[in-house]
mmCIF file of C-alpha atoms in Angstrom:
data_model
loop_
_atom_site.group_PDB
_atom_site.id
_atom_site.type_symbol
_atom_site.label_atom_id
_atom_site.label_comp_id
_atom_site.label_asym_id
_atom_site.label_seq_id
_atom_site.Cartn_x
_atom_site.Cartn_y
_atom_site.Cartn_z
ATOM 1 C CA MET I 1 8.993 -18.656 -109.159
ATOM 2 C CA LYS I 2 6.068 -16.464 -107.838
ATOM 3 C CA LYS I 3 5.554 -19.321 -105.732
ATOM 4 C CA ILE I 4 8.497 -19.750 -104.296
ATOM 5 C CA SER I 5 8.131 -15.974 -103.473
ATOM 6 C CA ILE I 6 4.990 -16.413 -101.686
ATOM 7 C CA ALA I 7 6.312 -19.096 -99.869
ATOM 8 C CA LEU I 8 9.546 -17.476 -98.750
ATOM 9 C CA LEU I 9 6.847 -14.131 -97.463
ATOM 10 C CA VAL I 10 4.798 -16.737 -95.610
ATOM 11 C CA CYS I 11 7.473 -18.486 -94.100
ATOM 12 C CA SER I 12 9.094 -15.284 -93.291
ATOM 13 C CA ALA I 13 5.714 -14.028 -91.816
ATOM 14 C CA LEU I 14 5.308 -17.155 -89.973
ATOM 15 C CA LEU I 15 9.153 -17.025 -88.335
ATOM 16 C CA LEU I 16 8.252 -13.042 -87.679
ATOM 17 C CA ALA I 17 4.924 -14.121 -85.757
ATOM 18 C CA ALA I 18 6.509 -16.589 -83.706
ATOM 19 C CA CYS I 19 9.636 -14.481 -82.957
ATOM 20 C CA SER I 20 7.065 -11.884 -81.807
ATOM 21 C CA ASN I 21 5.260 -14.408 -80.044
ATOM 22 C CA ASP I 22 8.319 -15.183 -78.198
ATOM 23 C CA LYS I 23 8.927 -11.821 -77.421
ATOM 24 C CA THR I 24 5.478 -10.848 -75.487
ATOM 25 C CA THR I 25 5.839 -14.582 -73.823
ATOM 26 C CA ASP I 26 9.067 -13.646 -72.519
ATOM 27 C CA SER I 27 7.905 -9.616 -72.085
ATOM 28 C CA THR I 28 4.016 -11.307 -70.270
ATOM 29 C CA SER I 29 7.170 -13.590 -68.405
ATOM 30 C CA LYS I 30 9.217 -11.288 -66.892
ATOM 31 C CA GLN I 31 6.512 -8.819 -66.056
ATOM 32 C CA GLN I 32 4.759 -11.444 -64.172
ATOM 33 C CA GLU I 33 8.185 -12.141 -62.151
ATOM 34 C CA THR I 34 8.712 -8.597 -61.237
ATOM 35 C CA LYS I 35 5.119 -8.503 -60.025
ATOM 36 C CA SER I 36 5.906 -11.862 -57.826
ATOM 37 C CA SER I 37 9.247 -10.451 -56.885
ATOM 38 C CA GLN I 38 7.609 -7.319 -55.959
ATOM 39 C CA THR I 39 4.845 -8.695 -54.589
ATOM 40 C CA LYS I 40 7.323 -10.832 -52.174
ATOM 41 C CA GLU I 41 9.382 -7.924 -51.070
ATOM 42 C CA SER I 42 6.169 -6.132 -50.579
ATOM 43 C CA SER I 43 4.810 -9.368 -48.516
ATOM 44 C CA SER I 44 8.264 -9.828 -46.716
ATOM 45 C CA THR I 45 8.316 -6.118 -45.778
ATOM 46 C CA THR I 46 5.078 -6.095 -43.920
ATOM 47 C CA ILE I 47 6.054 -9.435 -42.462
ATOM 48 C CA THR I 48 9.603 -7.718 -41.269
ATOM 49 C CA SER I 49 7.346 -4.490 -40.127
ATOM 50 C CA SER I 50 4.649 -6.521 -38.518
ATOM 51 C CA ILE I 51 7.429 -8.807 -36.800
ATOM 52 C CA SER I 52 9.267 -5.411 -35.643
ATOM 53 C CA SER I 53 6.217 -3.893 -34.277
ATOM 54 C CA SER I 54 5.019 -6.946 -32.311
ATOM 55 C CA ALA I 55 8.822 -7.133 -30.767
ATOM 56 C CA THR I 56 8.082 -3.585 -30.103
ATOM 57 C CA ASP I 57 4.820 -4.284 -28.483
ATOM 58 C CA SER I 58 6.580 -7.340 -26.328
ATOM 59 C CA SER I 59 9.253 -4.739 -24.975
ATOM 60 C CA SER I 60 6.697 -2.197 -24.072
ATOM 61 C CA THR I 61 4.673 -4.760 -22.178
ATOM 62 C CA THR I 62 7.554 -6.350 -20.850
ATOM 63 C CA ASP I 63 8.546 -3.239 -19.488
ATOM 64 C CA SER I 64 5.074 -2.291 -18.015
ATOM 65 C CA ILE I 65 5.323 -5.792 -16.356
ATOM 66 C CA THR I 66 9.308 -5.155 -14.659
ATOM 67 C CA THR I 67 8.471 -1.346 -14.266
ATOM 68 C CA PRO I 68 6.876 -2.554 -10.735
ATOM 69 C CA ALA I 69 8.917 -4.929 -9.558
ATOM 70 C CA ALA I 70 12.085 -2.564 -10.117
ATOM 71 C CA VAL I 71 10.332 -0.352 -7.248
ATOM 72 C CA GLN I 72 12.817 -0.117 -4.256
ATOM 73 C CA GLN I 73 10.747 -1.653 -1.408
ATOM 74 C CA GLU I 74 11.002 0.583 1.891
ATOM 75 C CA THR I 75 13.719 -0.601 4.025
ATOM 76 C CA TYR I 76 13.476 -1.541 7.676
ATOM 77 C CA GLU I 77 15.760 1.688 8.769
ATOM 78 C CA GLN I 78 13.626 3.754 6.047
ATOM 79 C CA LEU I 79 10.075 2.573 7.466
ATOM 80 C CA LYS I 80 11.626 3.556 11.282
ATOM 81 C CA GLN I 81 12.648 6.694 10.291
ATOM 82 C CA ARG I 82 9.459 7.251 8.936
ATOM 83 C CA THR I 83 7.667 6.490 11.789
ATOM 84 C CA LEU I 84 9.496 9.003 13.951
ATOM 85 C CA GLN I 85 8.480 11.921 11.553
ATOM 86 C CA SER I 86 4.319 10.747 12.477
ATOM 87 C CA THR I 87 1.844 12.300 14.001
ATOM 88 C CA PRO I 88 -0.680 10.767 15.907
ATOM 89 C CA ALA I 89 -3.590 11.453 12.981
ATOM 90 C CA ASP I 90 -1.047 8.931 11.051
ATOM 91 C CA ARG I 91 -0.750 6.399 13.265
ATOM 92 C CA THR I 92 -4.365 5.491 13.212
ATOM 93 C CA ASN I 93 -4.210 3.067 10.459
ATOM 94 C CA TRP I 94 -0.700 1.310 11.242
ATOM 95 C CA SER I 95 0.224 -1.913 10.749
ATOM 96 C CA ASN I 96 1.711 -4.068 13.623
ATOM 97 C CA LYS I 97 5.137 -3.755 11.460
ATOM 98 C CA GLU I 98 4.652 0.010 11.542
ATOM 99 C CA TRP I 99 3.854 -0.105 15.423
ATOM 100 C CA GLU I 100 6.849 -2.397 16.115
ATOM 101 C CA ALA I 101 9.532 -0.355 14.039
ATOM 102 C CA PHE I 102 8.181 3.067 15.801
ATOM 103 C CA GLY I 103 8.680 1.346 18.956
ATOM 104 C CA MET I 104 11.748 0.569 18.503
ATOM 105 C CA ALA I 105 13.015 3.825 16.804
ATOM 106 C CA LEU I 106 11.734 5.142 19.993
ATOM 107 C CA SER I 107 13.862 3.379 22.181
ATOM 108 C CA GLU I 108 17.083 3.678 19.968
ATOM 109 C CA ASN I 109 16.803 7.157 19.574
ATOM 110 C CA GLY I 110 15.889 7.461 23.624
ATOM 111 C CA LEU I 111 12.207 8.651 22.495
ATOM 112 C CA ALA I 112 9.389 8.438 24.536
ATOM 113 C CA MET I 113 5.504 8.985 23.819
ATOM 114 C CA ASP I 114 3.212 11.403 26.154
ATOM 115 C CA ASP I 115 -0.302 11.183 26.906
ATOM 116 C CA SER I 116 -1.526 12.778 24.132
ATOM 117 C CA GLY I 117 0.749 10.672 21.640
ATOM 118 C CA ASN I 118 3.494 13.324 20.813
ATOM 119 C CA ILE I 119 7.019 12.209 20.798
ATOM 120 C CA ILE I 120 9.110 13.543 23.306
ATOM 121 C CA THR I 121 12.326 12.588 24.940
ATOM 122 C CA GLN I 122 12.708 9.903 27.537
ATOM 123 C CA ALA I 123 13.820 12.431 30.198
ATOM 124 C CA GLN I 124 10.130 14.832 29.237
ATOM 125 C CA LYS I 125 8.595 11.518 29.683
ATOM 126 C CA ASP I 126 10.507 10.675 33.099
ATOM 127 C CA GLN I 127 9.183 13.761 34.422
ATOM 128 C CA LEU I 128 5.536 13.512 33.361
ATOM 129 C CA ASP I 129 5.702 10.155 35.084
ATOM 130 C CA SER I 130 7.341 11.478 38.059
ATOM 131 C CA ASN I 131 4.844 14.458 38.171
ATOM 132 C CA ASN I 132 1.907 12.257 37.348
ATOM 133 C CA GLN I 133 2.622 10.135 40.519
ATOM 134 C CA ALA I 134 3.106 13.204 42.828
ATOM 135 C CA GLN I 135 -0.405 14.675 41.704
ATOM 136 C CA GLN I 136 -2.089 10.898 42.023
ATOM 137 C CA GLN I 137 -0.340 10.847 45.691
ATOM 138 C CA ASN I 138 -2.026 14.288 46.340
ATOM 139 C CA ASP I 139 -5.273 13.030 45.360
ATOM 140 C CA ASP I 140 -5.033 10.298 47.507
ATOM 141 C CA THR I 141 -3.717 12.055 50.410
ATOM 142 C CA THR I 142 -7.241 14.600 49.700
ATOM 143 C CA GLN I 143 -9.502 11.736 49.680
ATOM 144 C CA ASP I 144 -7.547 10.719 52.786
ATOM 145 C CA ILE I 145 -8.962 13.793 54.543
ATOM 146 C CA SER I 146 -12.086 13.250 55.865
ATOM 147 C CA THR I 147 -14.899 15.764 55.637
ATOM 148 C CA ASP I 148 -17.448 14.021 58.085
ATOM 149 C CA THR I 149 -18.444 16.787 60.407
ATOM 150 C CA SER I 150 -19.753 14.416 62.187
ATOM 151 C CA THR I 151 -16.350 13.542 63.779
ATOM 152 C CA LEU I 152 -14.147 16.061 65.518
ATOM 153 C CA THR I 153 -11.265 15.234 62.716
ATOM 154 C CA GLY I 154 -13.666 15.918 59.896
ATOM 155 C CA PHE I 155 -15.763 19.090 62.250
ATOM 156 C CA VAL I 156 -11.800 20.722 61.979
ATOM 157 C CA ASN I 157 -10.963 20.019 58.662
ATOM 158 C CA VAL I 158 -13.899 21.430 57.368
ATOM 159 C CA TYR I 159 -14.289 24.289 60.046
ATOM 160 C CA GLY I 160 -10.524 24.463 61.196
ATOM 161 C CA MET I 161 -11.622 24.357 64.714
ATOM 162 C CA SER I 162 -13.476 22.170 67.024
ATOM 163 C CA PRO I 163 -17.193 22.176 67.463
ATOM 164 C CA ALA I 164 -16.922 23.986 70.922
ATOM 165 C CA ALA I 165 -14.524 26.533 69.759
ATOM 166 C CA TYR I 166 -16.850 27.283 66.816
ATOM 167 C CA LYS I 167 -20.202 27.573 69.205
ATOM 168 C CA VAL I 168 -17.971 29.894 71.345
ATOM 169 C CA GLN I 169 -16.760 32.146 68.036
ATOM 170 C CA ASN I 170 -20.831 32.366 66.883
ATOM 171 C CA GLY I 171 -21.725 34.382 70.437
ATOM 172 C CA MET I 172 -22.171 30.945 72.752
ATOM 173 C CA SER I 173 -20.341 31.330 76.503
ATOM 174 C CA ILE I 174 -17.558 28.508 76.842
ATOM 175 C CA GLU I 175 -19.665 26.223 79.397
ATOM 176 C CA GLU I 176 -23.023 26.375 77.141
ATOM 177 C CA ALA I 177 -20.870 25.345 74.582
ATOM 178 C CA LEU I 178 -18.813 22.849 76.394
ATOM 179 C CA ARG I 179 -21.926 21.591 78.180
ATOM 180 C CA SER I 180 -24.145 21.064 74.210
ATOM 181 C CA THR I 181 -20.957 19.132 72.623
ATOM 182 C CA PRO I 182 -20.922 15.881 72.784
ATOM 183 C CA ARG I 183 -18.105 14.376 74.284
ATOM 184 C CA HIS I 184 -16.580 12.766 71.258
ATOM 185 C CA MET I 185 -16.446 16.079 69.408
ATOM 186 C CA LYS I 186 -14.391 17.699 72.128
ATOM 187 C CA THR I 187 -10.307 17.978 72.433
ATOM 188 C CA SER I 188 -8.415 16.659 75.138
ATOM 189 C CA GLY I 189 -7.977 20.273 76.485
ATOM 190 C CA GLU I 190 -11.717 20.756 76.246
ATOM 191 C CA ILE I 191 -12.439 17.641 78.321
ATOM 192 C CA GLN I 192 -9.998 18.909 80.799
ATOM 193 C CA THR I 193 -11.317 22.183 81.517
ATOM 194 C CA GLY I 194 -15.138 21.294 81.240
ATOM 195 C CA TYR I 195 -14.404 19.175 83.808
ATOM 196 C CA MET I 196 -11.989 21.703 86.288
ATOM 197 C CA GLU I 197 -14.216 24.817 85.866
ATOM 198 C CA TYR I 198 -17.774 23.480 85.207
ATOM 199 C CA GLY I 199 -17.721 20.312 87.079
ATOM 200 C CA ILE I 200 -18.616 18.603 83.316
ATOM 201 C CA GLU I 201 -17.682 15.072 82.934
#
């Protein structure tokens, strides 16, 4: 009877031990599954964050790349208007396109430039050109006036009188003045007077 009781106790102990081992194994397995699940979730979160961050960076990069292209280019009309607001100093480094637009703008608006590069109306430009032309003609006329005192014309232009008259004005007698003055330096009246009154040929 004791042997049976001992055998039952041993069997009971073995069964309990086996159950305990199963529970421990189950518990360990569940813990491992939980850890694995947490690891997967963490990894998934990290990957998602990384992808999201990467997408944001990519979007930012795209924005930075497309932003310059989005800048509106200056139209030809805007260019013409800008050139009309320019000063002579602004035009020192202009491109051919800017000069072309400037010329078109001046023509379309009835404007022109003076000699200093200032923008004026075409009417003002015409008046300036007319004044310059008149001044040039005056200068040419002045240059045509002889100032060579070795000629009768030049002497009269400089002194306002003939050489003989100039001599008389400065104290010489008429006869002496006419005799000392070369024929080509006398006026026709002086030649006639010298011949008729003093016999000077």
